[in-house]
């Protein structure tokens, strides 16, 4: 199971990022545990200055803007 955190204030792009990841995981048949992190101190602790940020299995893989489908596929593979 992949542990995924979407880092952000809960803005539209953050919510869309969570939906994109969830939908792609379902298409690929990959089990994920998705957590939305809104605490700015925690977000800054990951070194993310631009949201949404994405953390997969403890590693920051994305920051700022919406991720592309190919990016999400790579994270889940």
mmCIF file of N, CA and C in Angstrom, residues 2-3 7-9 11-12 18 23 28 34 36 39-41 44 46 51 53-54 58 61 66-67 70 72 74:
data_model
loop_
_atom_site.group_PDB
_atom_site.id
_atom_site.type_symbol
_atom_site.label_atom_id
_atom_site.label_comp_id
_atom_site.label_asym_id
_atom_site.label_seq_id
_atom_site.Cartn_x
_atom_site.Cartn_y
_atom_site.Cartn_z
ATOM 1 N N UNK A 2 0.587 2.161 -0.888
ATOM 2 C CA UNK A 2 1.321 3.424 -0.978
ATOM 3 C C UNK A 2 0.728 4.414 0.019
ATOM 4 N N UNK A 3 1.617 5.073 0.750
ATOM 5 C CA UNK A 3 1.224 6.123 1.690
ATOM 6 C C UNK A 3 1.410 7.461 0.982
ATOM 7 N N UNK A 7 -0.248 17.877 0.430
ATOM 8 C CA UNK A 7 0.055 19.003 1.309
ATOM 9 C C UNK A 7 -0.542 20.282 0.740
ATOM 10 N N UNK A 8 -1.346 20.964 1.532
ATOM 11 C CA UNK A 8 -1.910 22.228 1.081
ATOM 12 C C UNK A 8 -2.999 22.711 2.004
ATOM 13 N N UNK A 9 -3.461 23.905 1.723
ATOM 14 C CA UNK A 9 -4.423 24.576 2.591
ATOM 15 C C UNK A 9 -5.858 24.081 2.418
ATOM 16 N N UNK A 11 -7.158 24.207 -0.772
ATOM 17 C CA UNK A 11 -7.581 24.984 -1.939
ATOM 18 C C UNK A 11 -8.092 24.051 -3.046
ATOM 19 N N UNK A 12 -8.631 24.652 -4.081
ATOM 20 C CA UNK A 12 -9.184 23.878 -5.196
ATOM 21 C C UNK A 12 -8.124 22.965 -5.823
ATOM 22 N N UNK A 18 -5.810 15.564 -4.975
ATOM 23 C CA UNK A 18 -6.230 14.361 -4.239
ATOM 24 C C UNK A 18 -7.154 13.505 -5.093
ATOM 25 N N UNK A 23 -8.265 8.692 -8.295
ATOM 26 C CA UNK A 23 -8.827 8.118 -9.515
ATOM 27 C C UNK A 23 -7.796 7.262 -10.253
ATOM 28 N N UNK A 28 -5.471 1.950 -11.809
ATOM 29 C CA UNK A 28 -4.313 1.056 -11.838
ATOM 30 C C UNK A 28 -4.454 -0.131 -10.889
ATOM 31 N N UNK A 34 -4.496 7.805 1.479
ATOM 32 C CA UNK A 34 -4.304 9.221 1.166
ATOM 33 C C UNK A 34 -4.668 10.067 2.377
ATOM 34 N N UNK A 36 -4.714 14.187 3.705
ATOM 35 C CA UNK A 36 -4.602 15.598 3.356
ATOM 36 C C UNK A 36 -4.005 16.322 4.558
ATOM 37 N N UNK A 39 -1.759 21.551 7.916
ATOM 38 C CA UNK A 39 -0.968 22.272 8.916
ATOM 39 C C UNK A 39 0.285 22.847 8.251
ATOM 40 N N UNK A 40 0.374 24.184 8.195
ATOM 41 C CA UNK A 40 1.479 24.827 7.489
ATOM 42 C C UNK A 40 2.845 24.485 8.086
ATOM 43 N N UNK A 41 2.917 24.287 9.380
ATOM 44 C CA UNK A 41 4.195 23.924 9.997
ATOM 45 C C UNK A 41 4.664 22.561 9.489
ATOM 46 N N UNK A 44 5.731 22.989 5.756
ATOM 47 C CA UNK A 44 7.053 23.606 5.674
ATOM 48 C C UNK A 44 8.144 22.649 6.143
ATOM 49 N N UNK A 46 8.359 19.646 5.409
ATOM 50 C CA UNK A 46 8.739 18.848 4.234
ATOM 51 C C UNK A 46 9.548 19.680 3.239
ATOM 52 N N UNK A 51 2.195 24.980 -2.864
ATOM 53 C CA UNK A 51 1.247 23.874 -2.792
ATOM 54 C C UNK A 51 0.426 23.811 -4.078
ATOM 55 N N UNK A 53 1.519 20.107 -2.576
ATOM 56 C CA UNK A 53 2.679 19.234 -2.541
ATOM 57 C C UNK A 53 2.197 17.802 -2.410
ATOM 58 N N UNK A 54 3.000 16.868 -2.883
ATOM 59 C CA UNK A 54 2.651 15.454 -2.783
ATOM 60 C C UNK A 54 3.847 14.708 -2.202
ATOM 61 N N UNK A 58 6.873 8.917 2.185
ATOM 62 C CA UNK A 58 7.814 9.728 2.932
ATOM 63 C C UNK A 58 8.723 10.622 2.106
ATOM 64 N N UNK A 61 7.507 14.309 -3.869
ATOM 65 C CA UNK A 61 7.636 14.035 -5.300
ATOM 66 C C UNK A 61 7.091 15.160 -6.163
ATOM 67 N N UNK A 66 -0.918 21.504 -10.484
ATOM 68 C CA UNK A 66 -1.527 20.181 -10.589
ATOM 69 C C UNK A 66 -0.551 19.192 -11.220
ATOM 70 N N UNK A 67 -0.465 17.983 -10.682
ATOM 71 C CA UNK A 67 0.401 16.982 -11.299
ATOM 72 C C UNK A 67 -0.239 16.436 -12.571
ATOM 73 N N UNK A 70 0.870 11.375 -16.162
ATOM 74 C CA UNK A 70 2.073 10.546 -16.235
ATOM 75 C C UNK A 70 2.859 10.580 -14.929
ATOM 76 N N UNK A 72 1.569 10.996 -11.888
ATOM 77 C CA UNK A 72 0.825 10.177 -10.914
ATOM 78 C C UNK A 72 1.066 8.696 -11.181
ATOM 79 N N UNK A 74 3.653 7.325 -12.527
ATOM 80 C CA UNK A 74 5.019 6.995 -12.088
ATOM 81 C C UNK A 74 5.098 6.841 -10.572
#
